Amino acid sequence: MYAFVARQAIFDHDANVFGYELLFRDGEQNCYPDNIDPDEATSKLITGSHLALGVEEITFGKPAFINFHTDTLLYRFPTSLNPQHVFVEIVETVEVNEAMVAACKHIHNLGYQIVLDDHDFSAKWDPLLPFVSYVKVDIESMDISSIKLNLPRLKQAGFKLIAERVETAEQLTSCAELGFDYFQGYFFAKPEVMRNKNIPSSKLVMLELMRATSNKYFDFDEVSSIIERDVAISYMLLRFINNPLVNKRYKINTLKHALNYMGEVEIKKFIALVALANMGQTKSPELIHLSLVRAKFCELLAKTKRQYEDPPTGFLLGLFSMLDALLDQNMDQLMNKIPLDEDLKQALCGRQNELREYLSLARACEFGIWAKIDEHCDVLQLDRNLVNGLFNQAISWGKEMVLALKP
């Protein structure tokens, strides 16, 4: 038995991550496990041996919004879960009756925050509202006029409002104006402007550095000359390589020392990583973190497929997968500025090949689209248990790298 876990960020008005919705899939079912035996209750699935990472590890200690279904809510709610870290999300398929109202009251009295998912403003949910703290609204499935009519009432009653499926900057602005407090979706992962937007000179230096490190043959003199033009990046590189999360043994004082210590492939990876983080300083930190998770995940997939390449294609694939959003540029135009392998370019630009399957599998894992995960595993001939483990590894590594890259 195993479990997949997907994670979707929930942001505040300043694009800071407030929490994460976690989606689980039991290995024997294609959904969240409602009818597992009592001795395999939800708490065991979430925090026990079936999940390689604990809830707090996945969410960086931020609130975890977890979907709960009727059976778990009524009969075996996992009280071992920490109410400071776990928010109970009641899905729209739950039937509202006396037993459910009593269960929600009990859970509320235990100190858990209750979230009403996919609220449609129907009066049938009213009996649960006294125990609810957060209300989610799917802005794609609800009519805008209905949202405008009903949201003020919920706002006035003191509920925190979360807009789901916010995919563009325009939708984010609109939802903020409507009165939503938090936002869930991939609006941060899409370019804001695709036309006539110049890349700042500082980011051009970073692109140049990434171009140099993506070549098959590493030109140390060229890389050194690029770095010497930017004191900040020189400092950032040395601080990064001396971070205990990356290097616990030796004090490294020069890039040449770093190259000798790490080897060409690793130096290429970390220079590309630091350059990307530098370019993303004005963007949501979650965009950088997601790029890091994808980088590690795609690298692990490539190694599983016995693709040990220089430059590290899988790593660069994941790391560069959101370069368009970081620079607000069209991906095809960006690929003309970096001499990447042709298969890698094609995958980043959306053309179908094996590398594109890696990215598609990563995205399916992020969204918790279980059928797509199965489909891509079949295409790549990869074991689902293995893929789940690789994705968990990538989440942990991404967290470590975010800490290592902090100023």
Tab-separated table of C-alpha atoms in Angstrom:
chain	number	residue	atom	x	y	z
A	1	MET	CA	0.000	0.000	0.000
A	2	TYR	CA	1.288	3.471	-0.811
A	3	ALA	CA	0.058	7.026	-1.093
A	4	PHE	CA	0.635	9.833	-3.530
A	5	VAL	CA	0.537	13.355	-2.176
A	6	ALA	CA	0.036	16.520	-4.204
A	7	ARG	CA	0.435	20.046	-2.872
A	8	GLN	CA	-1.217	23.266	-4.045
A	9	ALA	CA	-0.239	26.601	-2.521
A	10	ILE	CA	-2.715	29.096	-1.060
A	11	PHE	CA	-1.488	32.708	-1.178
A	12	ASP	CA	-2.273	35.915	0.644
A	13	HIS	CA	-2.571	39.381	-0.948
A	14	ASP	CA	1.210	39.805	-0.989
A	15	ALA	CA	1.764	36.514	-2.861
A	16	ASN	CA	3.172	34.904	0.281
A	17	VAL	CA	2.224	31.281	0.883
A	18	PHE	CA	-0.371	31.053	3.650
A	19	GLY	CA	-0.826	27.278	3.484
A	20	TYR	CA	-1.043	24.288	1.180
A	21	GLU	CA	-3.928	22.082	0.187
A	22	LEU	CA	-2.751	18.477	0.310
A	23	LEU	CA	-4.363	15.867	-1.905
A	24	PHE	CA	-3.856	12.172	-1.255
A	25	ARG	CA	-4.362	9.051	-3.247
A	26	ASP	CA	-4.414	5.567	-1.806
A	27	GLY	CA	-2.556	3.006	-3.916
A	28	GLU	CA	-5.546	0.656	-4.061
A	29	GLN	CA	-8.068	3.340	-4.975
A	30	ASN	CA	-8.108	6.258	-7.343
A	31	CYS	CA	-9.121	8.855	-4.793
A	32	TYR	CA	-8.824	9.898	-1.172
A	33	PRO	CA	-9.447	6.711	0.846
A	34	ASP	CA	-12.855	6.958	2.493
A	35	ASN	CA	-13.463	3.331	3.348
A	36	ILE	CA	-10.186	2.066	4.762
A	37	ASP	CA	-10.419	-0.182	7.812
A	38	PRO	CA	-10.522	1.474	11.237
A	39	ASP	CA	-6.996	0.318	12.032
A	40	GLU	CA	-5.837	2.120	8.876
A	41	ALA	CA	-7.502	5.424	9.667
A	42	THR	CA	-6.778	8.636	7.846
A	43	SER	CA	-4.192	9.716	10.412
A	44	LYS	CA	-2.121	6.601	9.660
A	45	LEU	CA	-2.304	7.216	5.929
A	46	ILE	CA	-1.301	10.856	6.306
A	47	THR	CA	1.358	10.685	9.008
A	48	GLY	CA	2.403	7.057	9.150
A	49	SER	CA	4.487	4.708	7.054
A	50	HIS	CA	2.333	5.146	3.945
A	51	LEU	CA	3.590	8.689	3.493
A	52	ALA	CA	7.336	9.206	3.209
A	53	LEU	CA	7.039	12.797	4.447
A	54	GLY	CA	5.137	14.159	7.404
A	55	VAL	CA	2.517	16.848	6.906
A	56	GLU	CA	4.691	19.601	8.401
A	57	GLU	CA	7.614	18.605	6.177
A	58	ILE	CA	5.469	18.944	3.062
A	59	THR	CA	4.041	22.327	4.062
A	60	PHE	CA	7.147	23.945	5.618
A	61	GLY	CA	5.174	24.137	8.866
A	62	LYS	CA	2.388	26.179	7.252
A	63	PRO	CA	-1.266	25.094	7.577
A	64	ALA	CA	-2.203	21.951	5.668
A	65	PHE	CA	-5.682	22.044	4.143
A	66	ILE	CA	-6.754	18.381	3.926
A	67	ASN	CA	-9.952	17.083	2.326
A	68	PHE	CA	-12.113	14.925	4.561
A	69	HIS	CA	-15.068	12.883	3.417
A	70	THR	CA	-18.225	11.693	5.144
A	71	ASP	CA	-16.999	8.399	6.554
A	72	THR	CA	-13.852	9.838	8.128
A	73	LEU	CA	-15.671	12.858	9.562
A	74	LEU	CA	-18.466	10.809	11.135
A	75	TYR	CA	-16.699	7.746	12.458
A	76	ARG	CA	-12.929	8.005	12.731
A	77	PHE	CA	-11.651	11.527	12.560
A	78	PRO	CA	-7.857	11.385	13.149
A	79	THR	CA	-7.499	13.361	16.365
A	80	SER	CA	-3.753	12.605	16.362
A	81	LEU	CA	-3.333	15.339	13.746
A	82	ASN	CA	-2.125	18.632	15.186
A	83	PRO	CA	-4.927	21.251	15.022
A	84	GLN	CA	-2.248	23.953	14.779
A	85	HIS	CA	-1.090	22.551	11.450
A	86	VAL	CA	-4.095	20.772	9.917
A	87	PHE	CA	-7.207	22.521	8.626
A	88	VAL	CA	-10.201	20.240	8.028
A	89	GLU	CA	-11.605	20.777	4.543
A	90	ILE	CA	-15.158	19.508	4.043
A	91	VAL	CA	-15.724	18.542	0.421
A	92	GLU	CA	-18.828	19.423	-1.537
A	93	THR	CA	-20.030	15.791	-1.725
A	94	VAL	CA	-20.689	15.634	2.030
A	95	GLU	CA	-24.360	15.329	2.966
A	96	VAL	CA	-25.493	17.863	5.543
A	97	ASN	CA	-27.570	16.140	8.231
A	98	GLU	CA	-27.778	16.017	12.036
A	99	ALA	CA	-24.902	13.562	12.307
A	100	MET	CA	-22.629	15.713	10.137
A	101	VAL	CA	-23.507	18.870	12.084
A	102	ALA	CA	-22.675	17.075	15.334
A	103	ALA	CA	-19.390	15.812	13.885
A	104	CYS	CA	-18.360	19.300	12.744
A	105	LYS	CA	-19.242	20.742	16.141
A	106	HIS	CA	-17.093	18.079	17.808
A	107	ILE	CA	-14.145	18.704	15.463
A	108	HIS	CA	-14.485	22.470	15.942
A	109	ASN	CA	-14.473	22.039	19.737
A	110	LEU	CA	-11.241	20.028	19.447
A	111	GLY	CA	-9.597	23.183	18.124
A	112	TYR	CA	-9.482	22.418	14.399
A	113	GLN	CA	-10.163	25.080	11.775
A	114	ILE	CA	-12.920	23.911	9.420
A	115	VAL	CA	-12.918	24.891	5.750
A	116	LEU	CA	-15.975	24.631	3.517
A	117	ASP	CA	-14.779	23.602	0.062
A	118	ASP	CA	-16.384	24.599	-3.266
A	119	HIS	CA	-19.111	26.624	-1.577
A	120	ASP	CA	-22.036	27.265	-3.938
A	121	PHE	CA	-23.875	29.660	-1.586
A	122	SER	CA	-26.675	27.128	-1.136
A	123	ALA	CA	-28.695	27.363	2.085
A	124	LYS	CA	-28.161	23.645	2.671
A	125	TRP	CA	-24.684	24.453	4.088
A	126	ASP	CA	-26.004	26.950	6.655
A	127	PRO	CA	-26.195	24.418	9.551
A	128	LEU	CA	-22.398	23.913	9.262
A	129	LEU	CA	-21.468	27.601	9.112
A	130	PRO	CA	-21.292	28.186	12.916
A	131	PHE	CA	-18.290	25.828	12.978
A	132	VAL	CA	-16.592	27.033	9.788
A	133	SER	CA	-13.676	29.506	9.660
A	134	TYR	CA	-12.751	29.474	5.941
A	135	VAL	CA	-14.924	29.305	2.828
A	136	LYS	CA	-13.584	28.334	-0.600
A	137	VAL	CA	-15.206	29.414	-3.852
A	138	ASP	CA	-14.295	27.945	-7.235
A	139	ILE	CA	-14.302	31.045	-9.428
A	140	GLU	CA	-14.392	28.962	-12.627
A	141	SER	CA	-17.543	27.043	-11.728
A	142	MET	CA	-19.504	29.880	-10.103
A	143	ASP	CA	-21.231	32.701	-11.958
A	144	ILE	CA	-19.541	36.042	-11.253
A	145	SER	CA	-22.871	37.708	-10.484
A	146	SER	CA	-23.607	35.075	-7.848
A	147	ILE	CA	-20.178	35.644	-6.286
A	148	LYS	CA	-20.706	39.413	-6.165
A	149	LEU	CA	-24.137	38.939	-4.595
A	150	ASN	CA	-23.180	36.436	-1.889
A	151	LEU	CA	-19.587	37.246	-0.959
A	152	PRO	CA	-20.363	40.415	1.090
A	153	ARG	CA	-22.662	38.397	3.363
A	154	LEU	CA	-19.933	35.851	4.093
A	155	LYS	CA	-17.343	38.587	4.534
A	156	GLN	CA	-19.542	40.453	6.994
A	157	ALA	CA	-20.109	37.234	8.963
A	158	GLY	CA	-16.342	37.012	9.552
A	159	PHE	CA	-15.389	34.121	7.288
A	160	LYS	CA	-11.981	34.108	5.602
A	161	LEU	CA	-12.583	33.708	1.874
A	162	ILE	CA	-10.415	31.679	-0.501
A	163	ALA	CA	-10.697	31.934	-4.287
A	164	GLU	CA	-9.866	28.657	-6.029
A	165	ARG	CA	-8.583	28.117	-9.583
A	166	VAL	CA	-7.031	31.555	-9.920
A	167	GLU	CA	-4.900	31.101	-13.021
A	168	THR	CA	-4.042	34.603	-14.246
A	169	ALA	CA	-2.890	37.922	-12.815
A	170	GLU	CA	-6.134	39.458	-14.064
A	171	GLN	CA	-8.204	36.906	-12.129
A	172	LEU	CA	-6.085	37.585	-9.030
A	173	THR	CA	-6.792	41.324	-9.230
A	174	SER	CA	-10.490	40.720	-9.812
A	175	CYS	CA	-10.779	38.319	-6.865
A	176	ALA	CA	-8.940	40.742	-4.583
A	177	GLU	CA	-11.373	43.487	-5.563
A	178	LEU	CA	-14.307	41.169	-4.856
A	179	GLY	CA	-13.096	40.742	-1.275
A	180	PHE	CA	-11.302	37.397	-1.210
A	181	ASP	CA	-8.611	37.052	1.456
A	182	TYR	CA	-6.601	34.199	-0.068
A	183	PHE	CA	-6.011	32.760	-3.526
A	184	GLN	CA	-5.298	29.267	-4.797
A	185	GLY	CA	-4.060	28.553	-8.302
A	186	TYR	CA	-1.127	28.898	-10.672
A	187	PHE	CA	-1.477	32.601	-11.414
A	188	PHE	CA	2.144	33.114	-10.319
A	189	ALA	CA	3.393	30.563	-12.841
A	190	LYS	CA	2.343	32.370	-16.009
A	191	PRO	CA	4.008	35.344	-17.720
A	192	GLU	CA	2.258	38.626	-16.988
A	193	VAL	CA	3.177	40.245	-20.301
A	194	MET	CA	4.364	38.356	-23.346
A	195	ARG	CA	4.963	41.219	-25.762
A	196	ASN	CA	7.371	44.125	-25.881
A	197	LYS	CA	8.815	43.565	-22.430
A	198	ASN	CA	12.560	44.019	-22.148
A	199	ILE	CA	14.671	41.858	-19.869
A	200	PRO	CA	16.596	43.987	-17.303
A	201	SER	CA	20.358	44.046	-17.759
A	202	SER	CA	20.962	42.243	-14.438
A	203	LYS	CA	18.783	39.364	-15.593
A	204	LEU	CA	20.530	39.302	-18.937
A	205	VAL	CA	23.745	38.580	-17.017
A	206	MET	CA	21.969	35.689	-15.315
A	207	LEU	CA	20.745	34.396	-18.664
A	208	GLU	CA	24.275	34.618	-19.980
A	209	LEU	CA	25.497	32.637	-17.005
A	210	MET	CA	22.818	30.003	-17.511
A	211	ARG	CA	23.751	29.812	-21.183
A	212	ALA	CA	27.399	29.219	-20.309
A	213	THR	CA	26.568	26.466	-17.820
A	214	SER	CA	24.183	24.700	-20.202
A	215	ASN	CA	26.922	24.060	-22.757
A	216	LYS	CA	28.286	20.551	-23.024
A	217	TYR	CA	31.847	21.814	-22.588
A	218	PHE	CA	32.397	23.889	-19.470
A	219	ASP	CA	34.458	27.007	-20.156
A	220	PHE	CA	35.698	28.009	-16.725
A	221	ASP	CA	37.271	31.255	-17.958
A	222	GLU	CA	34.013	32.342	-19.586
A	223	VAL	CA	31.976	31.540	-16.462
A	224	SER	CA	34.495	33.325	-14.225
A	225	SER	CA	34.422	36.451	-16.409
A	226	ILE	CA	30.622	36.549	-16.243
A	227	ILE	CA	30.588	36.146	-12.470
A	228	GLU	CA	33.287	38.768	-11.962
A	229	ARG	CA	30.946	41.343	-13.500
A	230	ASP	CA	28.479	40.862	-10.661
A	231	VAL	CA	29.743	41.035	-7.080
A	232	ALA	CA	26.367	39.961	-5.709
A	233	ILE	CA	26.295	36.714	-7.678
A	234	SER	CA	29.909	35.955	-6.692
A	235	TYR	CA	28.992	36.352	-3.042
A	236	MET	CA	25.794	34.351	-3.464
A	237	LEU	CA	27.614	31.444	-5.094
A	238	LEU	CA	30.267	31.206	-2.389
A	239	ARG	CA	27.723	31.567	0.403
A	240	PHE	CA	25.613	28.856	-1.209
A	241	ILE	CA	28.472	26.385	-1.603
A	242	ASN	CA	29.503	26.945	2.030
A	243	ASN	CA	25.991	26.422	3.379
A	244	PRO	CA	25.920	23.368	5.694
A	245	LEU	CA	22.936	22.028	3.762
A	246	VAL	CA	25.149	21.784	0.682
A	247	ASN	CA	28.674	21.311	2.017
A	248	LYS	CA	29.407	20.253	5.601
A	249	ARG	CA	33.097	19.440	5.281
A	250	TYR	CA	35.196	22.090	3.610
A	251	LYS	CA	35.490	25.862	3.587
A	252	ILE	CA	35.459	26.951	-0.068
A	253	ASN	CA	36.870	30.399	-0.850
A	254	THR	CA	36.966	30.544	-4.658
A	255	LEU	CA	34.897	29.366	-7.579
A	256	LYS	CA	37.903	27.377	-8.800
A	257	HIS	CA	37.978	25.566	-5.467
A	258	ALA	CA	34.242	24.939	-5.810
A	259	LEU	CA	34.709	23.499	-9.294
A	260	ASN	CA	37.436	21.138	-8.109
A	261	TYR	CA	35.333	20.089	-5.136
A	262	MET	CA	32.012	19.544	-6.920
A	263	GLY	CA	32.902	18.549	-10.459
A	264	GLU	CA	31.591	20.066	-13.681
A	265	VAL	CA	28.079	18.603	-13.651
A	266	GLU	CA	27.347	19.715	-10.093
A	267	ILE	CA	28.876	23.160	-10.643
A	268	LYS	CA	26.679	23.618	-13.704
A	269	LYS	CA	23.622	22.680	-11.697
A	270	PHE	CA	24.294	24.992	-8.811
A	271	ILE	CA	25.280	27.965	-10.976
A	272	ALA	CA	22.068	27.558	-12.965
A	273	LEU	CA	20.146	27.206	-9.708
A	274	VAL	CA	21.618	30.350	-8.136
A	275	ALA	CA	21.168	32.304	-11.361
A	276	LEU	CA	17.503	31.301	-11.519
A	277	ALA	CA	16.933	32.262	-7.891
A	278	ASN	CA	18.587	35.631	-8.557
A	279	MET	CA	16.276	36.262	-11.510
A	280	GLY	CA	13.222	35.383	-9.464
A	281	GLN	CA	13.751	37.817	-6.590
A	282	THR	CA	10.787	39.961	-7.624
A	283	LYS	CA	8.504	36.962	-8.143
A	284	SER	CA	6.581	34.775	-5.725
A	285	PRO	CA	9.011	32.548	-3.763
A	286	GLU	CA	6.687	29.662	-4.543
A	287	LEU	CA	7.606	29.991	-8.230
A	288	ILE	CA	11.264	29.403	-7.395
A	289	HIS	CA	10.432	26.567	-5.040
A	290	LEU	CA	8.270	24.842	-7.632
A	291	SER	CA	11.086	25.198	-10.182
A	292	LEU	CA	13.483	23.580	-7.703
A	293	VAL	CA	11.125	20.684	-6.984
A	294	ARG	CA	10.669	20.102	-10.701
A	295	ALA	CA	14.426	20.274	-11.268
A	296	LYS	CA	15.136	17.551	-8.716
A	297	PHE	CA	12.156	15.446	-9.750
A	298	CYS	CA	13.084	15.514	-13.451
A	299	GLU	CA	16.725	14.817	-12.575
A	300	LEU	CA	15.678	11.776	-10.535
A	301	LEU	CA	13.440	10.595	-13.385
A	302	ALA	CA	16.337	10.923	-15.825
A	303	LYS	CA	18.645	8.930	-13.548
A	304	THR	CA	15.962	6.278	-13.129
A	305	LYS	CA	15.855	6.036	-16.934
A	306	ARG	CA	19.682	5.782	-16.829
A	307	GLN	CA	20.231	9.132	-18.506
A	308	TYR	CA	23.449	10.466	-16.968
A	309	GLU	CA	24.133	13.504	-19.113
A	310	ASP	CA	26.406	16.519	-19.143
A	311	PRO	CA	24.909	19.059	-19.052
A	312	PRO	CA	22.335	17.515	-16.667
A	313	THR	CA	19.329	17.583	-18.987
A	314	GLY	CA	16.664	16.426	-16.524
A	315	PHE	CA	17.718	18.964	-13.913
A	316	LEU	CA	17.812	21.842	-16.401
A	317	LEU	CA	14.442	20.779	-17.809
A	318	GLY	CA	12.701	21.187	-14.473
A	319	LEU	CA	14.684	24.245	-13.423
A	320	PHE	CA	13.976	26.149	-16.658
A	321	SER	CA	10.339	25.018	-16.956
A	322	MET	CA	9.056	28.315	-15.545
A	323	LEU	CA	11.664	30.599	-17.035
A	324	ASP	CA	8.976	32.309	-19.107
A	325	ALA	CA	7.036	33.260	-15.955
A	326	LEU	CA	10.195	34.475	-14.206
A	327	LEU	CA	11.125	36.778	-17.088
A	328	ASP	CA	7.651	37.481	-18.486
A	329	GLN	CA	8.809	36.321	-21.901
A	330	ASN	CA	7.646	33.832	-24.465
A	331	MET	CA	9.414	30.483	-23.953
A	332	ASP	CA	10.188	30.064	-27.665
A	333	GLN	CA	11.972	33.421	-27.712
A	334	LEU	CA	13.922	32.575	-24.565
A	335	MET	CA	15.102	29.293	-26.055
A	336	ASN	CA	16.775	31.251	-28.841
A	337	LYS	CA	18.974	32.902	-26.207
A	338	ILE	CA	20.178	29.684	-24.544
A	339	PRO	CA	21.995	26.990	-26.600
A	340	LEU	CA	20.275	24.017	-25.005
A	341	ASP	CA	20.012	20.528	-26.412
A	342	GLU	CA	17.315	20.437	-29.083
A	343	ASP	CA	15.197	17.827	-27.270
A	344	LEU	CA	15.322	19.967	-24.129
A	345	LYS	CA	14.265	23.075	-26.056
A	346	GLN	CA	11.394	21.216	-27.675
A	347	ALA	CA	10.163	19.926	-24.314
A	348	LEU	CA	10.314	23.371	-22.694
A	349	CYS	CA	8.371	24.850	-25.602
A	350	GLY	CA	5.614	22.262	-25.245
A	351	ARG	CA	6.531	19.859	-28.036
A	352	GLN	CA	5.901	16.231	-27.236
A	353	ASN	CA	8.901	13.982	-26.518
A	354	GLU	CA	10.142	11.891	-23.598
A	355	LEU	CA	11.445	14.930	-21.729
A	356	ARG	CA	8.041	16.575	-22.095
A	357	GLU	CA	6.578	13.486	-20.438
A	358	TYR	CA	8.789	14.230	-17.431
A	359	LEU	CA	7.308	17.723	-17.123
A	360	SER	CA	3.778	16.439	-17.677
A	361	LEU	CA	4.277	13.865	-14.938
A	362	ALA	CA	5.641	16.567	-12.604
A	363	ARG	CA	2.623	18.772	-13.255
A	364	ALA	CA	0.221	15.853	-12.666
A	365	CYS	CA	1.930	15.177	-9.332
A	366	GLU	CA	1.657	18.853	-8.357
A	367	PHE	CA	-2.065	18.994	-9.152
A	368	GLY	CA	-2.915	15.537	-7.829
A	369	ILE	CA	-4.359	14.378	-11.150
A	370	TRP	CA	-4.096	10.688	-10.336
A	371	ALA	CA	-5.306	9.328	-13.676
A	372	LYS	CA	-2.683	11.430	-15.476
A	373	ILE	CA	0.024	10.205	-13.098
A	374	ASP	CA	-0.904	6.635	-14.000
A	375	GLU	CA	-0.977	7.504	-17.698
A	376	HIS	CA	2.477	9.130	-17.728
A	377	CYS	CA	3.955	6.343	-15.600
A	378	ASP	CA	2.718	3.873	-18.197
A	379	VAL	CA	4.239	5.874	-21.060
A	380	LEU	CA	7.582	6.185	-19.264
A	381	GLN	CA	7.401	2.605	-17.988
A	382	LEU	CA	7.938	3.718	-14.417
A	383	ASP	CA	6.610	2.151	-11.227
A	384	ARG	CA	4.053	4.344	-9.440
A	385	ASN	CA	5.525	3.597	-6.017
A	386	LEU	CA	8.918	4.709	-7.263
A	387	VAL	CA	7.548	7.917	-8.785
A	388	ASN	CA	5.815	8.774	-5.528
A	389	GLY	CA	9.098	8.354	-3.667
A	390	LEU	CA	10.973	10.490	-6.184
A	391	PHE	CA	8.431	13.304	-5.885
A	392	ASN	CA	8.682	13.226	-2.090
A	393	GLN	CA	12.472	13.395	-2.378
A	394	ALA	CA	12.135	16.389	-4.688
A	395	ILE	CA	9.882	18.219	-2.213
A	396	SER	CA	12.412	17.708	0.589
A	397	TRP	CA	15.336	18.779	-1.585
A	398	GLY	CA	13.449	21.846	-2.791
A	399	LYS	CA	12.823	22.892	0.799
A	400	GLU	CA	16.530	22.545	1.633
A	401	MET	CA	17.536	24.551	-1.413
A	402	VAL	CA	15.104	27.364	-0.590
A	403	LEU	CA	16.748	27.642	2.825
A	404	ALA	CA	20.234	27.490	1.323
A	405	LEU	CA	19.448	30.234	-1.202
A	406	LYS	CA	18.002	32.692	1.304
A	407	PRO	CA	20.039	35.941	1.588
